[in-house]
Amino acid sequence: MQTQVAIIGGGPSGLLLSQILHLRGIQSVIVEQKSRAYVLGRIRAGVLEQGLVDMLRAAGVGDRMDREGLPHEGFDIAHKGKRQRIDMAGLTGGKSVMVYGQTEVTLDLYDARDQMDGIIVDEAEDVTPHDLNTDNPYITYEKGGETHRIDCDFVAGCDGFHGVSRKAIPATILREYEKVYPFGWLGVLSETPPVSHELIYNHSDRGFALCSMRNDNLSRYYVQCAIQEEVSNWSDDRFWEELKSRLPADAARDLVMGPSIEKSIAPLRSFVAEPLSYGRLFLAGDAGHIVPPTGAKGLNLAASDIHYLSEAFIRFYEEGSDTGLKNYSETALKRIWKAMRFSWWMTTLLHKFPENEGFGDRIQDTELEYLFSSKAAQTALAENYVGLPY
Ligand code: APR
Ligand code: PHB
């Protein structure tokens, strides 16, 4: 096969890139190692910044989001029995976010690619990029007992944290920055009405908890848990009791409990790889960086990468200029580091750190009290939460 941009990975990054390029007449092929059912079975965060909402609309995949998504203009932070609303819209001159699951975004993108006859190879094994440092890169993969080859102009590495693309950058060039947090998030999806119509981020002595949602009868809740915790140790009853113990009294009273339809544990990590390009390879999304889920920046950062990368490809193919591609890594990393800082800060503010006893706990309480009392502090939080400009 021959294409212009070979895309490794059929998650939201790869799909969105392929869709945007298609609308500008640029060919791509996506090569994904898992089945489509597997990709669509993953439950991830569900808060979309305005920038991503606009991108999805412009890419022709915003209709269902506009029908079913929930625009949110604020959220609560709870601490020591008090709930403080962060008036996102009021503090940012009218900006808001859209609550719409990443799983739904991915499904809408798959549907759009299918309608436009986009080529998505699934269940591809042993995907390998080659000759990235030449003008004729290609990728190979195994499927149906045969080796396949795709010749291309560029390779987009959209294959997530565990993918092969980042590993194709020589260790002498790649620098990795990482922070692993000493806890995870245990998440539950349940067909129950959300406890509140806006999200509640809870700090408590027993640890962090988050009340989120997908729609009027689908709730998403999380509790901070030990890093080595096993899902099998958490019955639904134990989960609900733990969640209730971390919520302010009114929310604990209003919580509607029911059977879980999904339950999983995710570790928390901050990670950045630099640079995000090597020869004709460009990394985007989780392939190049990971944020902890506090603040829901993962998918939104993938989207800003795809914004910069698609603009760079369009400039290359429409104007013959490689300036955007040369600057891609530096441009994308500037915004990535700002979201790294924000999600690290929000994680540090709201979780119970095992090593924090004493001084650290008092500083955390004081920072929350300051946030509750200062419009300036709330504005900084709101500005980052709705998303910094591209
Ligand atoms: N070859 C082909 N495909 C691969 C390979 C490989 N070697 N390794 C991984 N993949 C696929 C995965 O199966 C997955 O479908 O790449 C895809 C990467 O998708 P995501 O992990 O969802 O990453 P991305 O598309 O960048 O989306 C970022 O997803 O993980 C969340 O927090 C993250 O919300 C953010 C968003
Ligand atoms: C979610 O709804 O899954 C979600 C929302 C906000 C976050 C993280 C996850 O910060």
PDB file of C-alpha atoms in Angstrom, residues 128-335:
ATOM      1  CA  THR A 128       7.006  -1.457  12.917  1.00  0.00           C
ATOM      2  CA  PRO A 129       8.087   1.902  11.481  1.00  0.00           C
ATOM      3  CA  HIS A 130      11.191   1.922   9.210  1.00  0.00           C
ATOM      4  CA  ASP A 131      13.608   4.411   7.638  1.00  0.00           C
ATOM      5  CA  LEU A 132      12.142   7.335   9.588  1.00  0.00           C
ATOM      6  CA  ASN A 133      15.251   9.373   9.030  1.00  0.00           C
ATOM      7  CA  THR A 134      14.981   9.174   5.236  1.00  0.00           C
ATOM      8  CA  ASP A 135      12.586  10.704   2.687  1.00  0.00           C
ATOM      9  CA  ASN A 136      10.979   7.289   2.119  1.00  0.00           C
ATOM     10  CA  PRO A 137       9.743   5.929   5.431  1.00  0.00           C
ATOM     11  CA  TYR A 138       7.412   2.914   5.608  1.00  0.00           C
ATOM     12  CA  ILE A 139       5.670   0.767   8.133  1.00  0.00           C
ATOM     13  CA  THR A 140       5.213  -3.000   8.191  1.00  0.00           C
ATOM     14  CA  TYR A 141       2.750  -5.190  10.080  1.00  0.00           C
ATOM     15  CA  GLU A 142       1.532  -8.771  10.213  1.00  0.00           C
ATOM     16  CA  LYS A 143      -2.051  -9.716   9.492  1.00  0.00           C
ATOM     17  CA  GLY A 144      -3.637 -12.973   8.311  1.00  0.00           C
ATOM     18  CA  GLY A 145      -0.262 -14.712   8.390  1.00  0.00           C
ATOM     19  CA  GLU A 146       1.259 -12.224   5.935  1.00  0.00           C
ATOM     20  CA  THR A 147       3.600  -9.266   6.214  1.00  0.00           C
ATOM     21  CA  HIS A 148       2.192  -6.019   4.810  1.00  0.00           C
ATOM     22  CA  ARG A 149       4.050  -2.832   3.918  1.00  0.00           C
ATOM     23  CA  ILE A 150       2.776   0.759   3.685  1.00  0.00           C
ATOM     24  CA  ASP A 151       5.032   3.292   1.962  1.00  0.00           C
ATOM     25  CA  CYS A 152       4.341   6.862   3.012  1.00  0.00           C
ATOM     26  CA  ASP A 153       5.642  10.429   3.224  1.00  0.00           C
ATOM     27  CA  PHE A 154       5.231  10.638   7.010  1.00  0.00           C
ATOM     28  CA  VAL A 155       4.451   8.438  10.012  1.00  0.00           C
ATOM     29  CA  ALA A 156       2.161   9.737  12.776  1.00  0.00           C
ATOM     30  CA  GLY A 157       2.773   7.900  16.058  1.00  0.00           C
ATOM     31  CA  CYS A 158      -0.678   7.932  17.704  1.00  0.00           C
ATOM     32  CA  ASP A 159      -0.255   4.589  19.466  1.00  0.00           C
ATOM     33  CA  GLY A 160      -0.585   5.596  23.090  1.00  0.00           C
ATOM     34  CA  PHE A 161       1.811   5.233  25.995  1.00  0.00           C
ATOM     35  CA  HIS A 162       2.674   1.555  25.318  1.00  0.00           C
ATOM     36  CA  GLY A 163       3.040   1.928  21.541  1.00  0.00           C
ATOM     37  CA  VAL A 164       6.059   1.339  19.293  1.00  0.00           C
ATOM     38  CA  SER A 165       6.432   4.835  17.829  1.00  0.00           C
ATOM     39  CA  ARG A 166       8.128   6.570  20.725  1.00  0.00           C
ATOM     40  CA  LYS A 167      10.512   3.624  21.080  1.00  0.00           C
ATOM     41  CA  ALA A 168      11.596   4.177  17.461  1.00  0.00           C
ATOM     42  CA  ILE A 169      13.307   7.427  18.491  1.00  0.00           C
ATOM     43  CA  PRO A 170      16.938   6.634  19.390  1.00  0.00           C
ATOM     44  CA  ALA A 171      17.646   6.770  23.128  1.00  0.00           C
ATOM     45  CA  THR A 172      20.466   9.228  22.452  1.00  0.00           C
ATOM     46  CA  ILE A 173      17.901  11.755  21.184  1.00  0.00           C
ATOM     47  CA  LEU A 174      14.823  11.036  23.325  1.00  0.00           C
ATOM     48  CA  ARG A 175      14.542  12.484  26.813  1.00  0.00           C
ATOM     49  CA  GLU A 176      11.750  11.318  29.129  1.00  0.00           C
ATOM     50  CA  TYR A 177      10.382  13.117  32.191  1.00  0.00           C
ATOM     51  CA  GLU A 178       8.215  11.141  34.573  1.00  0.00           C
ATOM     52  CA  LYS A 179       6.422  11.313  37.889  1.00  0.00           C
ATOM     53  CA  VAL A 180       4.486   8.331  39.212  1.00  0.00           C
ATOM     54  CA  TYR A 181       2.004   9.120  41.996  1.00  0.00           C
ATOM     55  CA  PRO A 182       1.714   6.802  45.005  1.00  0.00           C
ATOM     56  CA  PHE A 183      -1.978   5.943  44.388  1.00  0.00           C
ATOM     57  CA  GLY A 184      -4.522   5.038  41.696  1.00  0.00           C
ATOM     58  CA  TRP A 185      -8.163   5.787  40.848  1.00  0.00           C
ATOM     59  CA  LEU A 186     -10.828   3.143  41.220  1.00  0.00           C
ATOM     60  CA  GLY A 187     -13.637   4.062  38.819  1.00  0.00           C
ATOM     61  CA  VAL A 188     -17.229   2.847  38.653  1.00  0.00           C
ATOM     62  CA  LEU A 189     -19.838   3.417  35.950  1.00  0.00           C
ATOM     63  CA  SER A 190     -23.443   2.910  37.089  1.00  0.00           C
ATOM     64  CA  GLU A 191     -26.854   3.406  35.537  1.00  0.00           C
ATOM     65  CA  THR A 192     -28.012   5.789  38.233  1.00  0.00           C
ATOM     66  CA  PRO A 193     -28.802   9.523  38.135  1.00  0.00           C
ATOM     67  CA  PRO A 194     -25.724  11.638  38.953  1.00  0.00           C
ATOM     68  CA  VAL A 195     -25.568  12.918  42.534  1.00  0.00           C
ATOM     69  CA  SER A 196     -25.307  16.493  41.254  1.00  0.00           C
ATOM     70  CA  HIS A 197     -25.818  18.144  37.859  1.00  0.00           C
ATOM     71  CA  GLU A 198     -22.198  19.379  37.975  1.00  0.00           C
ATOM     72  CA  LEU A 199     -18.959  17.533  38.791  1.00  0.00           C
ATOM     73  CA  ILE A 200     -17.782  17.434  42.413  1.00  0.00           C
ATOM     74  CA  TYR A 201     -14.043  17.079  43.130  1.00  0.00           C
ATOM     75  CA  ASN A 202     -13.742  16.001  46.803  1.00  0.00           C
ATOM     76  CA  HIS A 203     -10.757  16.259  49.100  1.00  0.00           C
ATOM     77  CA  SER A 204     -11.189  14.276  52.328  1.00  0.00           C
ATOM     78  CA  ASP A 205      -9.085  12.719  55.055  1.00  0.00           C
ATOM     79  CA  ARG A 206      -9.862   9.303  53.546  1.00  0.00           C
ATOM     80  CA  GLY A 207      -8.597  10.424  50.130  1.00  0.00           C
ATOM     81  CA  PHE A 208      -9.834  12.016  46.923  1.00  0.00           C
ATOM     82  CA  ALA A 209     -13.193  11.230  45.296  1.00  0.00           C
ATOM     83  CA  LEU A 210     -14.793  12.498  42.080  1.00  0.00           C
ATOM     84  CA  CYS A 211     -18.467  12.547  41.129  1.00  0.00           C
ATOM     85  CA  SER A 212     -18.880  12.758  37.361  1.00  0.00           C
ATOM     86  CA  MET A 213     -21.422  11.633  34.813  1.00  0.00           C
ATOM     87  CA  ARG A 214     -22.139  10.667  31.225  1.00  0.00           C
ATOM     88  CA  ASN A 215     -25.872  11.484  31.061  1.00  0.00           C
ATOM     89  CA  ASP A 216     -29.001  11.836  33.217  1.00  0.00           C
ATOM     90  CA  ASN A 217     -28.982   8.165  34.058  1.00  0.00           C
ATOM     91  CA  LEU A 218     -25.303   7.260  33.830  1.00  0.00           C
ATOM     92  CA  SER A 219     -22.904   8.239  36.606  1.00  0.00           C
ATOM     93  CA  ARG A 220     -19.136   7.966  36.748  1.00  0.00           C
ATOM     94  CA  TYR A 221     -17.519   7.959  40.196  1.00  0.00           C
ATOM     95  CA  TYR A 222     -13.927   7.552  41.310  1.00  0.00           C
ATOM     96  CA  VAL A 223     -12.146   7.068  44.634  1.00  0.00           C
ATOM     97  CA  GLN A 224      -8.413   7.364  45.210  1.00  0.00           C
ATOM     98  CA  CYS A 225      -7.064   3.906  46.125  1.00  0.00           C
ATOM     99  CA  ALA A 226      -3.747   2.282  47.002  1.00  0.00           C
ATOM    100  CA  ILE A 227      -1.544   1.692  43.989  1.00  0.00           C
ATOM    101  CA  GLN A 228      -1.429  -2.095  44.464  1.00  0.00           C
ATOM    102  CA  GLU A 229      -5.205  -2.379  45.008  1.00  0.00           C
ATOM    103  CA  GLU A 230      -7.108  -5.109  43.058  1.00  0.00           C
ATOM    104  CA  VAL A 231     -10.557  -4.500  41.541  1.00  0.00           C
ATOM    105  CA  SER A 232     -11.647  -7.913  42.842  1.00  0.00           C
ATOM    106  CA  ASN A 233     -11.316  -6.607  46.413  1.00  0.00           C
ATOM    107  CA  TRP A 234     -13.958  -3.970  45.730  1.00  0.00           C
ATOM    108  CA  SER A 235     -17.547  -5.164  45.862  1.00  0.00           C
ATOM    109  CA  ASP A 236     -20.101  -2.572  44.759  1.00  0.00           C
ATOM    110  CA  ASP A 237     -21.171  -2.158  48.411  1.00  0.00           C
ATOM    111  CA  ARG A 238     -17.630  -1.448  49.531  1.00  0.00           C
ATOM    112  CA  PHE A 239     -17.177   1.083  46.734  1.00  0.00           C
ATOM    113  CA  TRP A 240     -20.391   2.979  47.549  1.00  0.00           C
ATOM    114  CA  GLU A 241     -19.611   3.067  51.284  1.00  0.00           C
ATOM    115  CA  GLU A 242     -16.114   4.411  50.617  1.00  0.00           C
ATOM    116  CA  LEU A 243     -17.394   6.997  48.162  1.00  0.00           C
ATOM    117  CA  LYS A 244     -20.088   8.177  50.592  1.00  0.00           C
ATOM    118  CA  SER A 245     -17.554   8.509  53.398  1.00  0.00           C
ATOM    119  CA  ARG A 246     -15.581  10.999  51.267  1.00  0.00           C
ATOM    120  CA  LEU A 247     -18.471  13.218  50.153  1.00  0.00           C
ATOM    121  CA  PRO A 248     -19.944  16.225  51.967  1.00  0.00           C
ATOM    122  CA  ALA A 249     -23.071  15.270  53.992  1.00  0.00           C
ATOM    123  CA  ASP A 250     -25.632  16.611  51.490  1.00  0.00           C
ATOM    124  CA  ALA A 251     -24.061  14.742  48.565  1.00  0.00           C
ATOM    125  CA  ALA A 252     -23.690  11.536  50.621  1.00  0.00           C
ATOM    126  CA  ARG A 253     -27.396  11.769  51.481  1.00  0.00           C
ATOM    127  CA  ASP A 254     -28.457  12.357  47.851  1.00  0.00           C
ATOM    128  CA  LEU A 255     -26.214   9.667  46.313  1.00  0.00           C
ATOM    129  CA  VAL A 256     -28.243   7.108  44.344  1.00  0.00           C
ATOM    130  CA  MET A 257     -26.459   3.748  44.378  1.00  0.00           C
ATOM    131  CA  GLY A 258     -26.922   0.822  41.998  1.00  0.00           C
ATOM    132  CA  PRO A 259     -25.046  -2.062  40.404  1.00  0.00           C
ATOM    133  CA  SER A 260     -21.797  -1.131  38.656  1.00  0.00           C
ATOM    134  CA  ILE A 261     -21.626  -1.777  34.918  1.00  0.00           C
ATOM    135  CA  GLU A 262     -17.866  -1.163  34.752  1.00  0.00           C
ATOM    136  CA  LYS A 263     -15.208  -1.050  37.441  1.00  0.00           C
ATOM    137  CA  SER A 264     -11.499  -0.501  36.870  1.00  0.00           C
ATOM    138  CA  ILE A 265      -8.332   0.860  38.452  1.00  0.00           C
ATOM    139  CA  ALA A 266      -6.010   3.310  36.706  1.00  0.00           C
ATOM    140  CA  PRO A 267      -2.557   4.341  37.923  1.00  0.00           C
ATOM    141  CA  LEU A 268      -1.684   8.054  38.025  1.00  0.00           C
ATOM    142  CA  ARG A 269       1.334   9.255  36.106  1.00  0.00           C
ATOM    143  CA  SER A 270       2.771  12.429  34.600  1.00  0.00           C
ATOM    144  CA  PHE A 271       5.065  11.745  31.630  1.00  0.00           C
ATOM    145  CA  VAL A 272       6.549  13.795  28.781  1.00  0.00           C
ATOM    146  CA  ALA A 273       8.830  12.658  25.953  1.00  0.00           C
ATOM    147  CA  GLU A 274      10.976  15.224  24.152  1.00  0.00           C
ATOM    148  CA  PRO A 275      11.245  15.814  21.255  1.00  0.00           C
ATOM    149  CA  LEU A 276       7.939  14.704  19.707  1.00  0.00           C
ATOM    150  CA  SER A 277       9.464  14.249  16.278  1.00  0.00           C
ATOM    151  CA  TYR A 278      12.320  12.336  14.698  1.00  0.00           C
ATOM    152  CA  GLY A 279      12.959  12.560  10.951  1.00  0.00           C
ATOM    153  CA  ARG A 280       9.571  11.865   9.369  1.00  0.00           C
ATOM    154  CA  LEU A 281       7.962  10.525  12.563  1.00  0.00           C
ATOM    155  CA  PHE A 282       5.640  12.719  14.667  1.00  0.00           C
ATOM    156  CA  LEU A 283       4.231  11.642  18.039  1.00  0.00           C
ATOM    157  CA  ALA A 284       0.798  12.836  19.186  1.00  0.00           C
ATOM    158  CA  GLY A 285      -1.426  12.122  22.202  1.00  0.00           C
ATOM    159  CA  ASP A 286      -0.550   9.525  24.812  1.00  0.00           C
ATOM    160  CA  ALA A 287       2.395   8.305  22.678  1.00  0.00           C
ATOM    161  CA  GLY A 288       4.216  11.466  23.724  1.00  0.00           C
ATOM    162  CA  HIS A 289       2.747  12.344  27.121  1.00  0.00           C
ATOM    163  CA  ILE A 290       0.494  11.193  29.951  1.00  0.00           C
ATOM    164  CA  VAL A 291      -1.280  13.305  32.557  1.00  0.00           C
ATOM    165  CA  PRO A 292      -3.021  12.122  35.720  1.00  0.00           C
ATOM    166  CA  PRO A 293      -6.809  12.242  35.167  1.00  0.00           C
ATOM    167  CA  THR A 294      -7.446  15.043  37.679  1.00  0.00           C
ATOM    168  CA  GLY A 295      -8.719  17.879  35.469  1.00  0.00           C
ATOM    169  CA  ALA A 296      -9.380  15.581  32.484  1.00  0.00           C
ATOM    170  CA  LYS A 297      -6.620  16.925  30.259  1.00  0.00           C
ATOM    171  CA  GLY A 298      -5.556  13.653  28.516  1.00  0.00           C
ATOM    172  CA  LEU A 299      -7.937  13.688  25.568  1.00  0.00           C
ATOM    173  CA  ASN A 300      -7.826  17.482  25.318  1.00  0.00           C
ATOM    174  CA  LEU A 301      -4.037  17.467  25.017  1.00  0.00           C
ATOM    175  CA  ALA A 302      -4.250  14.796  22.335  1.00  0.00           C
ATOM    176  CA  ALA A 303      -6.605  17.150  20.491  1.00  0.00           C
ATOM    177  CA  SER A 304      -4.269  20.151  20.670  1.00  0.00           C
ATOM    178  CA  ASP A 305      -1.400  17.984  19.364  1.00  0.00           C
ATOM    179  CA  ILE A 306      -3.607  16.924  16.455  1.00  0.00           C
ATOM    180  CA  HIS A 307      -4.521  20.559  15.838  1.00  0.00           C
ATOM    181  CA  TYR A 308      -0.839  21.557  15.475  1.00  0.00           C
ATOM    182  CA  LEU A 309       0.125  18.419  13.561  1.00  0.00           C
ATOM    183  CA  SER A 310      -2.757  18.547  11.083  1.00  0.00           C
ATOM    184  CA  GLU A 311      -2.075  22.252  10.422  1.00  0.00           C
ATOM    185  CA  ALA A 312       1.570  21.379   9.758  1.00  0.00           C
ATOM    186  CA  PHE A 313       0.660  18.594   7.298  1.00  0.00           C
ATOM    187  CA  ILE A 314      -1.840  20.870   5.543  1.00  0.00           C
ATOM    188  CA  ARG A 315       0.849  23.549   5.150  1.00  0.00           C
ATOM    189  CA  PHE A 316       3.225  20.970   3.776  1.00  0.00           C
ATOM    190  CA  TYR A 317       0.815  19.558   1.206  1.00  0.00           C
ATOM    191  CA  GLU A 318      -0.940  22.814   0.244  1.00  0.00           C
ATOM    192  CA  GLU A 319       1.983  25.258   0.354  1.00  0.00           C
ATOM    193  CA  GLY A 320       5.033  23.033   0.145  1.00  0.00           C
ATOM    194  CA  SER A 321       6.325  24.445   3.452  1.00  0.00           C
ATOM    195  CA  ASP A 322       7.821  22.198   6.125  1.00  0.00           C
ATOM    196  CA  THR A 323       8.053  24.970   8.726  1.00  0.00           C
ATOM    197  CA  GLY A 324       5.025  23.697  10.677  1.00  0.00           C
ATOM    198  CA  LEU A 325       6.443  20.184  10.760  1.00  0.00           C
ATOM    199  CA  LYS A 326       9.870  21.435  11.883  1.00  0.00           C
ATOM    200  CA  ASN A 327       8.243  23.461  14.684  1.00  0.00           C
ATOM    201  CA  TYR A 328       5.619  20.884  15.662  1.00  0.00           C
ATOM    202  CA  SER A 329       7.451  19.401  18.637  1.00  0.00           C
ATOM    203  CA  GLU A 330       8.383  22.727  20.179  1.00  0.00           C
ATOM    204  CA  THR A 331       4.936  24.272  19.612  1.00  0.00           C
ATOM    205  CA  ALA A 332       3.008  21.287  20.973  1.00  0.00           C
ATOM    206  CA  LEU A 333       5.328  20.869  23.981  1.00  0.00           C
ATOM    207  CA  LYS A 334       4.701  24.417  25.181  1.00  0.00           C
ATOM    208  CA  ARG A 335       1.006  23.696  25.673  1.00  0.00           C
TER     209      ARG A 335
END
